[in-house]
Structures are given as C-alpha cells and as structure tokens.
Tab-separated table of C-alpha atoms and ligand atoms in Angstrom:
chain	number	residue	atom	x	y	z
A	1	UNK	CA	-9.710	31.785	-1.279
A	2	UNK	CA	-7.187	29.082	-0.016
A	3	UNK	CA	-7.628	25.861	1.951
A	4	UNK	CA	-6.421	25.836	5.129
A	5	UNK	CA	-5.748	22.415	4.663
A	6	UNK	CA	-5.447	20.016	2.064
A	7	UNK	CA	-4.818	15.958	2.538
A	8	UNK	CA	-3.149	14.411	-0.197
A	9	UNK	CA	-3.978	10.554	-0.025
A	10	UNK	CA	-6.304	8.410	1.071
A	11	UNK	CA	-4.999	5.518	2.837
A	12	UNK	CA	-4.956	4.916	6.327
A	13	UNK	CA	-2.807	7.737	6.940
A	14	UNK	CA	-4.817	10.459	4.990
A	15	UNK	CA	-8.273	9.247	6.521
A	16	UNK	CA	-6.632	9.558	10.381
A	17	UNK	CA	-5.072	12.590	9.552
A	18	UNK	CA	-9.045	13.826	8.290
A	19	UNK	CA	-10.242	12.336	11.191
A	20	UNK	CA	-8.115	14.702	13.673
A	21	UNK	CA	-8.054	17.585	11.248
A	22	UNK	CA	-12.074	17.467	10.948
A	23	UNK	CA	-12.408	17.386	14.792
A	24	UNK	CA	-9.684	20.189	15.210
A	25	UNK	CA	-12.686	22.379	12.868
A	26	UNK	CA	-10.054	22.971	9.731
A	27	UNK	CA	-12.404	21.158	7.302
A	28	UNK	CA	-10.010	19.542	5.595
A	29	UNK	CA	-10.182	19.140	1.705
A	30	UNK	CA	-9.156	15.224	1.252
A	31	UNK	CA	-7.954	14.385	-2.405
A	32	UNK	CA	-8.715	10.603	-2.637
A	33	UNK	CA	-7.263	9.968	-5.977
A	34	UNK	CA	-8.708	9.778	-9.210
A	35	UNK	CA	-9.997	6.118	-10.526
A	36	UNK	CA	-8.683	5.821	-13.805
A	37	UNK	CA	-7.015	3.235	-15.582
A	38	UNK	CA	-4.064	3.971	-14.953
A	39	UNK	CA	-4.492	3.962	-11.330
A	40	UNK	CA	-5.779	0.704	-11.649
A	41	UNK	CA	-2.866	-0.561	-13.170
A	42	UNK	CA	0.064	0.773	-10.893
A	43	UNK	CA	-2.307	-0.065	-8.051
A	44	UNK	CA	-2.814	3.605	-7.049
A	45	UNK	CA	-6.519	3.757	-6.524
A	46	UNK	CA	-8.672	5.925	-3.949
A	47	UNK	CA	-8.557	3.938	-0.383
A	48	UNK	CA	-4.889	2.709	-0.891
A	49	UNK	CA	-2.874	-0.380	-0.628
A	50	UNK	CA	-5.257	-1.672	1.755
A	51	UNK	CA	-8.201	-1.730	-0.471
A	52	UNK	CA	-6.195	-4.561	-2.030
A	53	UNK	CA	-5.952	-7.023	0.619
A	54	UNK	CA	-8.491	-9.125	1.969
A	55	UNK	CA	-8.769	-9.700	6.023
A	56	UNK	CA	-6.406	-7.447	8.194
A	57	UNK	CA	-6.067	-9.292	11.834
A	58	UNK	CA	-3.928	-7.049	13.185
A	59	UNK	CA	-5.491	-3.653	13.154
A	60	UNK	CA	-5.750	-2.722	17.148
A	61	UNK	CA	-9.674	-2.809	17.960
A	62	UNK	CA	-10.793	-5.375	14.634
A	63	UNK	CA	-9.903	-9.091	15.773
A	64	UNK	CA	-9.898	-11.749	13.607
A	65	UNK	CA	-12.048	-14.291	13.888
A	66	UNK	CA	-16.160	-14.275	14.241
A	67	UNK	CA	-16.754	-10.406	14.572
A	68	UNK	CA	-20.172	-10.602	15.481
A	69	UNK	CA	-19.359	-12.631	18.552
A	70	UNK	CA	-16.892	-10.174	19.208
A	71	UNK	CA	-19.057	-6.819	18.942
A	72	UNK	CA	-21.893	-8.943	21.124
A	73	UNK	CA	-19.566	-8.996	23.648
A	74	UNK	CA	-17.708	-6.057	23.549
A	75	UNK	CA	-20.770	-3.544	23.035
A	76	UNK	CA	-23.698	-3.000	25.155
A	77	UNK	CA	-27.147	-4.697	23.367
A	78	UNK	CA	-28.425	-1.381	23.420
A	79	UNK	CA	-25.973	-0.374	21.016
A	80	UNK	CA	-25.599	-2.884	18.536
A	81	UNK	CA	-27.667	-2.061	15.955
A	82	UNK	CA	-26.075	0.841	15.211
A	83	UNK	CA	-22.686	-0.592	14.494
A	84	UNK	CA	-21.620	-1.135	11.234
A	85	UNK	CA	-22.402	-4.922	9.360
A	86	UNK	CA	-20.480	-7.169	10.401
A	87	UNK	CA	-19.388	-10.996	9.566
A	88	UNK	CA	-17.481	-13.681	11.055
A	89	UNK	CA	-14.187	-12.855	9.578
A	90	UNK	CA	-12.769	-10.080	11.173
A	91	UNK	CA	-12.764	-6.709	8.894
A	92	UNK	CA	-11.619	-6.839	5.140
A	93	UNK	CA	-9.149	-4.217	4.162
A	94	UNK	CA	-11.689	-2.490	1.894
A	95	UNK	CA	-14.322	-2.155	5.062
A	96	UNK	CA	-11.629	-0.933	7.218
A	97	UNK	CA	-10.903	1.477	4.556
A	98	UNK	CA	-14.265	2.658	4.296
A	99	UNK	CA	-15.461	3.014	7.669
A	100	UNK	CA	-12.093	5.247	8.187
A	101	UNK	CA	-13.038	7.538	4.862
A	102	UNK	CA	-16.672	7.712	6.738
A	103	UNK	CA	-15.503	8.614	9.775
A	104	UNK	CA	-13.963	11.452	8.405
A	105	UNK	CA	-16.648	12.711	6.323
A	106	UNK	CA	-18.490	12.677	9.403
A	107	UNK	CA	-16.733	15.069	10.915
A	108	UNK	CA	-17.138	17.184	8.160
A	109	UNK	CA	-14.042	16.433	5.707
A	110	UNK	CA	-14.845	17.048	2.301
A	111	UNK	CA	-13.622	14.503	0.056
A	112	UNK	CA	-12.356	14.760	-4.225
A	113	UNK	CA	-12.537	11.904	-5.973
A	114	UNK	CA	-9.279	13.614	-7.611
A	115	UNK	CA	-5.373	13.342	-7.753
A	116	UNK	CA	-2.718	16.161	-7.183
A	117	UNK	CA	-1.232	16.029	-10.634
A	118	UNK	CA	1.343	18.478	-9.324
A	119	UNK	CA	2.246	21.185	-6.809
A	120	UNK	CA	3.979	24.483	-6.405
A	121	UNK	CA	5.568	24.327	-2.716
A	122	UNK	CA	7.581	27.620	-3.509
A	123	UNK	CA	5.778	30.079	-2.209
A	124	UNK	CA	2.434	30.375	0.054
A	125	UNK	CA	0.029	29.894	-0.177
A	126	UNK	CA	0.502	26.738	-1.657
A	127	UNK	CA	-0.710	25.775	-5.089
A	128	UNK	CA	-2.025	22.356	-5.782
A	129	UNK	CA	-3.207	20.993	-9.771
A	130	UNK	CA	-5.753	18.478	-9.510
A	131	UNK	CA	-5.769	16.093	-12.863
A	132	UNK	CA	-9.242	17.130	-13.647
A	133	UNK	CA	-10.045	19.935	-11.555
A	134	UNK	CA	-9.176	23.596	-11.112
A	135	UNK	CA	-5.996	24.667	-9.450
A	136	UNK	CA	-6.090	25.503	-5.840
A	137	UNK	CA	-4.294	26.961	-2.759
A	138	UNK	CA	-3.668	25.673	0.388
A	139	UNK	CA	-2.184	27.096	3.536
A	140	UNK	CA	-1.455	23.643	4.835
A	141	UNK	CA	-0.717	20.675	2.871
A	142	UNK	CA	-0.248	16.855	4.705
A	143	UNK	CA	1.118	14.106	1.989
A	144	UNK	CA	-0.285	10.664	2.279
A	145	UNK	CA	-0.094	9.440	-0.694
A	146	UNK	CA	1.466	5.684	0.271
A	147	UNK	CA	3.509	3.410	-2.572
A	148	UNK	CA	2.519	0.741	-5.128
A	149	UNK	CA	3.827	-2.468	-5.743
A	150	UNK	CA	6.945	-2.798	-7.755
A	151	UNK	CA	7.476	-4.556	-11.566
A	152	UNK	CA	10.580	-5.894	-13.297
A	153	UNK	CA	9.567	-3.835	-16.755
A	154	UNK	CA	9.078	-7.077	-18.725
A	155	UNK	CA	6.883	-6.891	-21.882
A	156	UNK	CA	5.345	-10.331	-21.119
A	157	UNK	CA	4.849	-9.222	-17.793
A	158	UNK	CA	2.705	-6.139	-18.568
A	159	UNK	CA	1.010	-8.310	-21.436
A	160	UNK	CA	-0.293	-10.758	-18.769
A	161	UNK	CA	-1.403	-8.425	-15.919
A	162	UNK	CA	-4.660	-9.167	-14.669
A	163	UNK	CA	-4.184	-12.548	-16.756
A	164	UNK	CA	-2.081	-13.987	-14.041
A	165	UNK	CA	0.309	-11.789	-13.385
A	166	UNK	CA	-0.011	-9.386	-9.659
A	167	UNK	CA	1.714	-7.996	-7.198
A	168	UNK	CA	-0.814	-8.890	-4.614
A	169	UNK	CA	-1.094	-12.334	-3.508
A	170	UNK	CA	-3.472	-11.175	-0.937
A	171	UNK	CA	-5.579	-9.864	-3.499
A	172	UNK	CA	-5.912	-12.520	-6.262
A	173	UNK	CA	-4.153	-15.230	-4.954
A	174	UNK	CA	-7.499	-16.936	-4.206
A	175	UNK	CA	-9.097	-16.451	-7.852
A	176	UNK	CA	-10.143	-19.994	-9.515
A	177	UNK	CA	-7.417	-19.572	-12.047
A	178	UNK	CA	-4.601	-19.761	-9.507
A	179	UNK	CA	-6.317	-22.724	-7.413
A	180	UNK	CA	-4.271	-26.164	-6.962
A	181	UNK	CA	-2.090	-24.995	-10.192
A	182	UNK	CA	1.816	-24.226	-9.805
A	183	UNK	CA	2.378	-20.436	-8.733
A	184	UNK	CA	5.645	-18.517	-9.180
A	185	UNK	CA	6.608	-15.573	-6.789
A	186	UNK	CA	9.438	-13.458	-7.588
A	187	UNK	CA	11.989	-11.742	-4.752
A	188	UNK	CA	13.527	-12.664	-1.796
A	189	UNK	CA	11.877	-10.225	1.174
A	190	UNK	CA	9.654	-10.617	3.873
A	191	UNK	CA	6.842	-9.723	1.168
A	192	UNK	CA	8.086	-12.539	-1.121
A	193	UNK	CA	7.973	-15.264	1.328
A	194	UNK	CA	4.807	-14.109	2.886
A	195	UNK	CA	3.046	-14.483	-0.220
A	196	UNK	CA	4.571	-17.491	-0.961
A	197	UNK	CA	3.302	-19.188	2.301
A	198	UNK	CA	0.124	-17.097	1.348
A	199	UNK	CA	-0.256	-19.117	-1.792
A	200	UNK	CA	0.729	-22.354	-0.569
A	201	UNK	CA	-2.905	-22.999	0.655
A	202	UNK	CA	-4.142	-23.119	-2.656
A	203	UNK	CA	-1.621	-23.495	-5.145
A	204	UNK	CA	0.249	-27.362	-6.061
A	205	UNK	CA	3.361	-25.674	-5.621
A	206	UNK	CA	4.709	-22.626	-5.186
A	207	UNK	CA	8.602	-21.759	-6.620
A	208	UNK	CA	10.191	-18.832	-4.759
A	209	UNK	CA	12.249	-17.299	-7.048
A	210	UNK	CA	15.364	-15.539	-5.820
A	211	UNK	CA	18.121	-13.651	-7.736
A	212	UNK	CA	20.653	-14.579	-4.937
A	213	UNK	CA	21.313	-17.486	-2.548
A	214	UNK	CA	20.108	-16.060	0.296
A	215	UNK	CA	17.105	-14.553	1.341
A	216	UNK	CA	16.733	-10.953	2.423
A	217	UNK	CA	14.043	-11.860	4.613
A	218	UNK	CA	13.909	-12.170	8.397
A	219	UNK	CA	15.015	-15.743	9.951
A	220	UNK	CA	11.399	-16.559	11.190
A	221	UNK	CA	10.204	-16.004	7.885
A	222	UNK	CA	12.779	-17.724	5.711
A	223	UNK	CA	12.726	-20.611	7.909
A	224	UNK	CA	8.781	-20.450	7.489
A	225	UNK	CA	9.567	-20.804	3.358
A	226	UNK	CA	11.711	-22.949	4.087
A	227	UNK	CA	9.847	-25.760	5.904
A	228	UNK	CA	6.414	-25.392	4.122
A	229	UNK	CA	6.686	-28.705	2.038
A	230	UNK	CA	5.113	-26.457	-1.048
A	231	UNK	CA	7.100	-24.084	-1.560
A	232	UNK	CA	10.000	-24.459	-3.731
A	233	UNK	CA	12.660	-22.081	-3.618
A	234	UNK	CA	14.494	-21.721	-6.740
A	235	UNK	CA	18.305	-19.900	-6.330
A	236	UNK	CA	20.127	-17.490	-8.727
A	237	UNK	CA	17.216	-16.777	-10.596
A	238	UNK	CA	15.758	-13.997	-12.226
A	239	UNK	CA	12.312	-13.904	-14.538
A	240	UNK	CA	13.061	-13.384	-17.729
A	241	UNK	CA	9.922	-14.219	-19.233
A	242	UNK	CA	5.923	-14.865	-18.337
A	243	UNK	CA	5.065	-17.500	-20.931
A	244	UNK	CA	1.460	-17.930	-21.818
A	245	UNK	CA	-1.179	-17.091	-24.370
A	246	UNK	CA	-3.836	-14.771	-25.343
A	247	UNK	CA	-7.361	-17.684	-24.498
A	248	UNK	CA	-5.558	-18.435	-21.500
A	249	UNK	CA	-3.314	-16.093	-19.966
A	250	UNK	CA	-0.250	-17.399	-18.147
A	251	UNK	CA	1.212	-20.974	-18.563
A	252	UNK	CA	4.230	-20.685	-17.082
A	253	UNK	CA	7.985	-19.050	-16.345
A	254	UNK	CA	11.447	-18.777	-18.485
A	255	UNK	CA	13.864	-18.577	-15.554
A	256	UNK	CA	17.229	-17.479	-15.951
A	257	UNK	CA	20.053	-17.978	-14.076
A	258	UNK	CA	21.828	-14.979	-12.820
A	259	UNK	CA	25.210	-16.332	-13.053
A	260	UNK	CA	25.555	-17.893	-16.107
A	261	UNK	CA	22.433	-17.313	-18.283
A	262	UNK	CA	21.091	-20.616	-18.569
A	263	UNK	CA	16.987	-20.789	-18.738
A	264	UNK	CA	14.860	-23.559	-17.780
A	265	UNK	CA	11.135	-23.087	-17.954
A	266	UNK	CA	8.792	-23.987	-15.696
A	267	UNK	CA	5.097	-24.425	-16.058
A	268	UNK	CA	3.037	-22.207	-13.494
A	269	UNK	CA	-0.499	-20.331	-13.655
A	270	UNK	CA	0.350	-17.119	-12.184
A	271	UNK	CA	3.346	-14.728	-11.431
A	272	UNK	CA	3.374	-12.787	-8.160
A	273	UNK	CA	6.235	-10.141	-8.099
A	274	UNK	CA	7.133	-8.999	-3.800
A	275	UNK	CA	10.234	-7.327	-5.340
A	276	UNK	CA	9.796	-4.094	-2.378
A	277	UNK	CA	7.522	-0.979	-3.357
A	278	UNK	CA	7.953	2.403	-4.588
A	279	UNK	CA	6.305	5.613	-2.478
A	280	UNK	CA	4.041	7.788	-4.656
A	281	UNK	CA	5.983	10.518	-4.328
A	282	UNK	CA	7.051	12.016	-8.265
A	283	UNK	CA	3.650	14.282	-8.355
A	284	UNK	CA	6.251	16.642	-6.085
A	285	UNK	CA	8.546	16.866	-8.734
A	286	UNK	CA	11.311	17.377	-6.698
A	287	UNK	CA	9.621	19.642	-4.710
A	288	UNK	CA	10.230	18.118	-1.218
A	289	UNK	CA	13.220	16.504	0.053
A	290	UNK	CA	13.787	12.973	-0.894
A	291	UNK	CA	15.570	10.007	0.757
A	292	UNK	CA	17.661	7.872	-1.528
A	293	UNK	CA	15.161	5.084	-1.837
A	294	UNK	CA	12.458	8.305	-3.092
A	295	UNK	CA	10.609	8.385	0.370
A	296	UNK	CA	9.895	11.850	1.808
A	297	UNK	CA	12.356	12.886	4.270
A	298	UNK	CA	10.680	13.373	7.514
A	299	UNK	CA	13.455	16.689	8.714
A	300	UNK	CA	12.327	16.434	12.340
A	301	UNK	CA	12.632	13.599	14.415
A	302	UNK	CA	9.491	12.015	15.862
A	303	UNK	CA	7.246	15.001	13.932
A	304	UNK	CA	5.909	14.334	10.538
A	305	UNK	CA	7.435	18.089	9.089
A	306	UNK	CA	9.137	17.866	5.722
A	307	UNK	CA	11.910	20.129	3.983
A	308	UNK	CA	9.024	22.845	3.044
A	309	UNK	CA	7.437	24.455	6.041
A	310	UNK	CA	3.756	23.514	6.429
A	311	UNK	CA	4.220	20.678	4.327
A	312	UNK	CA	3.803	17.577	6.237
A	313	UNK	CA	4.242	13.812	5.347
A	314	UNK	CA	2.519	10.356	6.896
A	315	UNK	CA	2.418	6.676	6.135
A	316	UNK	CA	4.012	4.783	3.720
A	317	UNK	CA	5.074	7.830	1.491
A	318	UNK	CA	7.503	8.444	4.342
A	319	UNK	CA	8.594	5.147	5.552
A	320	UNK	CA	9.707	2.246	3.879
A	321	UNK	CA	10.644	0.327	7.352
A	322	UNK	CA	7.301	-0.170	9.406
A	323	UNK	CA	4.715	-0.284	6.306
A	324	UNK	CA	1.365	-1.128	8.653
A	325	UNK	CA	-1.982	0.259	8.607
A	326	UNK	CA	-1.706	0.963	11.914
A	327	UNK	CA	1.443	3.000	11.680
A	328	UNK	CA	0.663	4.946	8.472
A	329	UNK	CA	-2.641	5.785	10.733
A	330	UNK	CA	-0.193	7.005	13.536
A	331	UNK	CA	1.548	9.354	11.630
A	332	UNK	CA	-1.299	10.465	9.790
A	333	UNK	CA	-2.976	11.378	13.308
A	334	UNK	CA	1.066	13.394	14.043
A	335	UNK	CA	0.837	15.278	10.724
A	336	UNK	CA	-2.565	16.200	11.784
A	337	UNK	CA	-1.322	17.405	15.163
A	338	UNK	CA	1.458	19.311	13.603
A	339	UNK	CA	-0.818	21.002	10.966
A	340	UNK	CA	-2.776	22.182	13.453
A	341	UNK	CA	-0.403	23.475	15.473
A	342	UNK	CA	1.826	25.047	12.588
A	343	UNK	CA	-1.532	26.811	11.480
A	344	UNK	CA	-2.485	27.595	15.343
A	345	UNK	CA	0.961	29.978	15.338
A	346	UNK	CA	0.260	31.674	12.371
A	347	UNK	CA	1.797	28.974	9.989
A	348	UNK	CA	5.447	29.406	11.259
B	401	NAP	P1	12.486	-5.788	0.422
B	401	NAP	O1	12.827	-6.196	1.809
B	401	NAP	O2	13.107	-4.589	-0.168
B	401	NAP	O3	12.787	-7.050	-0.503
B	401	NAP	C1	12.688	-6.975	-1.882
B	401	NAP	C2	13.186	-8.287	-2.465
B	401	NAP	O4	13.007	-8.247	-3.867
B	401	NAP	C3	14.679	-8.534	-2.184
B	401	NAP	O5	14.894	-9.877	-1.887
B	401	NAP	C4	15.337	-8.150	-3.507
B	401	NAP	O6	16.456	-8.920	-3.793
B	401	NAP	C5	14.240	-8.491	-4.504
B	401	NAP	N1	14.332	-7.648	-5.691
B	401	NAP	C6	14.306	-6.283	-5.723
B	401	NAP	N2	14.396	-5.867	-6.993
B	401	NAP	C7	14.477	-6.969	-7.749
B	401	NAP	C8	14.606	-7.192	-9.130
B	401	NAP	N3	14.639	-6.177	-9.999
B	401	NAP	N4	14.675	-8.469	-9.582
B	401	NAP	C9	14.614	-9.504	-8.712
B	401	NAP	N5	14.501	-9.370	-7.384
B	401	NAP	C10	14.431	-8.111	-6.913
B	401	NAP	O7	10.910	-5.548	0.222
B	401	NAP	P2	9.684	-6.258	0.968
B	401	NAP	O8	9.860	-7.726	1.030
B	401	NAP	O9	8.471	-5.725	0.265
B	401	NAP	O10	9.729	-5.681	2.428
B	401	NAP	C11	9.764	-4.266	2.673
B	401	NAP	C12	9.733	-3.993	4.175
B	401	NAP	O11	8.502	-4.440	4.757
B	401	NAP	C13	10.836	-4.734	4.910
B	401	NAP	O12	11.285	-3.914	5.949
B	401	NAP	C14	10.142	-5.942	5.459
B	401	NAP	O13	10.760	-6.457	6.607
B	401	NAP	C15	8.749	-5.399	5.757
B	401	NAP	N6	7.745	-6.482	5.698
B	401	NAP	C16	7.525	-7.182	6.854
B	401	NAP	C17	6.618	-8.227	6.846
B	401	NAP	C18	6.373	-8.977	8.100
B	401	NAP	O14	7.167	-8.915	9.004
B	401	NAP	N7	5.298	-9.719	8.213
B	401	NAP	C19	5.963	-8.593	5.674
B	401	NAP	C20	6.231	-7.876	4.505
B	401	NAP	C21	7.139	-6.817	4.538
B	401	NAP	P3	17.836	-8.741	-2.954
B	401	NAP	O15	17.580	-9.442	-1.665
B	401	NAP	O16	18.835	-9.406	-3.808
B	401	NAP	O17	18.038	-7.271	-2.813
C-alpha cells in the first residue's frame, strides 16, 4: 500500500511540515536520515544543520538570555512543570531540534531513522529507496532535505577534519584545542566573517582569508571584520595547504597568493572553511528541476510545488538566499499546506 505522504528531511523544515501534516490526520512517514559515517562527515546527519550550532537567539518564541526567567514569566505557575528543561541560555540548536521532531511524533508522525537513497518521480505513485530499508510508494512526497557545508577538495584538508579542520565555527570553535591559539577562516561571505568575529572571542588571532580584495559580504558585516582588532584579513589568498601532524593535528596554513603564486605560511590551530553551502539535493538524480546553483526550483511563486506534481520542496534545499530556521520552518509549514490540499483534490 502507498504513503500518502512521505517527508524527506529532518530539519526545521521537515519537522514543521510533520507538525501540520500530523494535525491535518495524513500520518506522515518522516525519513530523518541515516547516521552513518558518512553523514557525519559531509555534515548530513538526522536533525540538520541546526543540530550543529550551539544557542539560536533568534528563533521567534526562544529568547536568549536566562530561559527560566523567561518561561516564569511568560507561563502560568500552574503550568510550568510541564514544560520542557530549561537553562539560562536560551535554547541550543540541538533542543530546538528535538522538541520540533517531538512535537511531531506527537501528533502521530512516524519517524525512519533512514535516508532516501533515491527516487522514481516518473510515475505515481511515487517510489522512494531507503539506504537500508525496503522500497516504498508515496502519493505525496515534501523534500526537506537542507545543504551541508562546503570544502575546497584538499587532501590535507580531509586528512585533518575533526583534527582542526570544520566548517562550523559555531560548532567547534569553542573546543580547548582552538582556545587563545591563531585560527584561520577561509571565504569572503557573510558566513566567513561571522565566524570570524565568532572566533575572535577565543582565538589570539583570527586571519580571514579571502581569494579577492573585497569581501562578498554585506557592509555591516565587513565593517564588523574589519574593526574587530583580532581579526586579520589576509587578501588574494587561497589555502593551499593545512599543515600539521598526525599527535597533534593542525599547526598551521600554506597560503597562496592568487595572483602570482607566492606562499607564505602561517602558524594557526584550526581551519574553518564559510566558502557558501551545497543543498542535498543529488539523491533526485535529476529527477526534479534544478536551479543553476543545484537548489530545487520552487515552479510556483509563493507555493512550495516543484517541476513534478505532488512533489513539494521547503527550507534550505530550495533557497540559498534566506537560510534561517525560522524560514526553512515557514516553508515547511506551505509544503504541508499544499500537500494537503493537492491530496484533498484528488492529487491534481
Ligand atoms: P556566499 O555568500 O556564497 O559566500 C561564499 C564565500 O566563499 C565568497 O566570498 C566566495 O568568494 C568564497 N568562496 C567560494 N568558493 C570558494 C573557493 N573554492 N575558494 C575560496 N573561496 C571561495 O556564502 P555564505 O557566506 O555562506 O552566505 C550564503 C547566504 O547566507 C548569503 O545570502 C548570506 O548573506 C547569508 N548569510 C547571512 C548571514 C547574516 O546576515 N547574519 C550570515 C551568514 C550567511 P567570492 O566572494 O570570490 O565569490
């Protein structure tokens, strides 16, 4: 028998889009995402990107700050001790990510610690491959399966992951190793110099390394880089090499400079690359409609529909311009709505 629906993804945007499926009575079937190695390593695990940050401030209804004193005085005393535990930080990313996949389980979405290996869109019902379990079909299917992180391809760099090297400041950036050492971080975004001025609070310096002389980031946050007495930022560079040893992991950088070659080294004690992200979208083997960055096309404005009717697309797998928890969550709540609709008229 087929799903009626199935929820690829398990970010914000595949939990909200559980959330309103599982109250709209289609028990959707939620694949999470498998937690292998591999996933590990290209930073694809169950619960998403946010599972690897630490405090989110600016997800609408979890301030930062002292929680507790928060929930005292936002929820009647009656009440309290049924809310969730709480500290005096705000929520962590993990948490957040947690109480979302509980709140859909509570409503009765059923959850596969599984990914979609691939998918036949060509005909309906659909037909889904798990990586470890059986095939399946599905009337309905919503994508949410986000993006990872982006790496140059280095050998040294792959050699040293987890030893110093990350793509997540957020994430490691406050391990021992890193603390009052010299930190590198590569690119020239908004993600590049908010990690650098991430890492600035605990590194000795941090060197923002550009390939041009200008940054792509957005004036308020250059300037940001650009006045924080730490931070470094090092012009026409590229990596071309994480230097470092087995015992220790990474001891520092071979730059090179993107004009005319010349390296200089630089000694450092981790490597964060912010050179943009890549959406998890090649499990569709070219099965959906593409934009030229690898996003799925959304084909209808302000709806979540994709090139194959009753497939639908939220969060970061479909945008690469508003990235936020609280966006992917808002479009997995619109794929939800227009799943249930689409199935509501007979799934036309
Ligand atoms: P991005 O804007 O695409 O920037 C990627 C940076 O990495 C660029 O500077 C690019 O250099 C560099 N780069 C790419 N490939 C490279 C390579 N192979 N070698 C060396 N450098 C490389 O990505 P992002 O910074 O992750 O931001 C993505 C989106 O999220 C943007 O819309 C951004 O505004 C938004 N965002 C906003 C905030 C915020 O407002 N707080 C924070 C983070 C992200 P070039 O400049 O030369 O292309």
């Amino acid at each position: 028998m087929s799903e009626r629906l199935v929820i690829i993804g398990s970010g914000p945007a595949g939990w909200t889009a559980a959330i309103y499926a599982a109250r709209a009575e289609l028990r959707p079937l939620v694949f999470e995402g498998a937690i292998t190695e591999e996933n590990r390593i290209a930073g694809t695990l169950p619960l998403g990107q946010l599972s690897l940050t630490t405090e989110v401030e600016n997800f609408p209804g979890w301030p930062a700050g002292d929680l507790e004193h928060y929930l005292n005085h936002a929820i009647a005393p009656a009440r309290r001790g049924l809310m969730a535990p709480h500290g005096h930080e705000g929520v962590s990313g993990p948490e957040l990510m947690e109480l979302m996949r509980q709140q859909a389980a509570n409503f009765g979405a059923r959850i596969v610690t599984d990914d979609i290996a691939k998918v036949d869109f060509s005909r309906r019902p659909f037909k889904l491959f798990p990586l470890a379990g059986e095939p399946l079909e599905a009337d309905c299917v919503i994508v949410a399966t986000g993006a990872r992180a982006n790496y140059l391809g280095l050998p040294s760099e792959e050699a040293f992951k987890n030893r110093g090297v990350s793509a997540c400041a957020v994430c490691d950036g406050a391990l021992p190793r890193f603390r009052n050492k010299p930190l590198v971080v590569i690119g020239g975004g908004d993600s590049a110099v908010e990690e650098a001025t991430y890492l600035s609070k605990f590194a000795s310096r941090v060197y923002l390394v550009h390939r041009r002389d200008e940054l792509r980031a957005s004036k308020i946050m250059a300037d940001r880089a650009k006045n924080d007495p730490k931070i470094e930022i090092v012009w026409n560079h590229a990596l071309a090499e994480v230097l470092g040893d087995e015992k220790q992991g990474v001891s520092g950088v071979r730059l090179a400079h993107t004009g005319h070659g010349e390296t200089q080294e630089r000694a450092a004690a981790g490597v964060f690359l912010a050179i943009g992200h890549t959406p998890n979208t090649s499990f569709l083997n070219g099965q959906l409609e593409l934009t030229s960055k690898k996003y799925v096309r959304w084909t209808v404005p302000f709806r979540t529909n994709t090139s194959v009717e009753g497939v639908f697309a939220a969060g970061d797998v479909a945008d690469d311009y508003y990235r936020q928890a609280v966006t992917a969550a808002g479009t997995g709540c619109m794929a939800a709505l227009d799943a249930e609709r689409w199935l509501a008229h007979g799934g036309h």
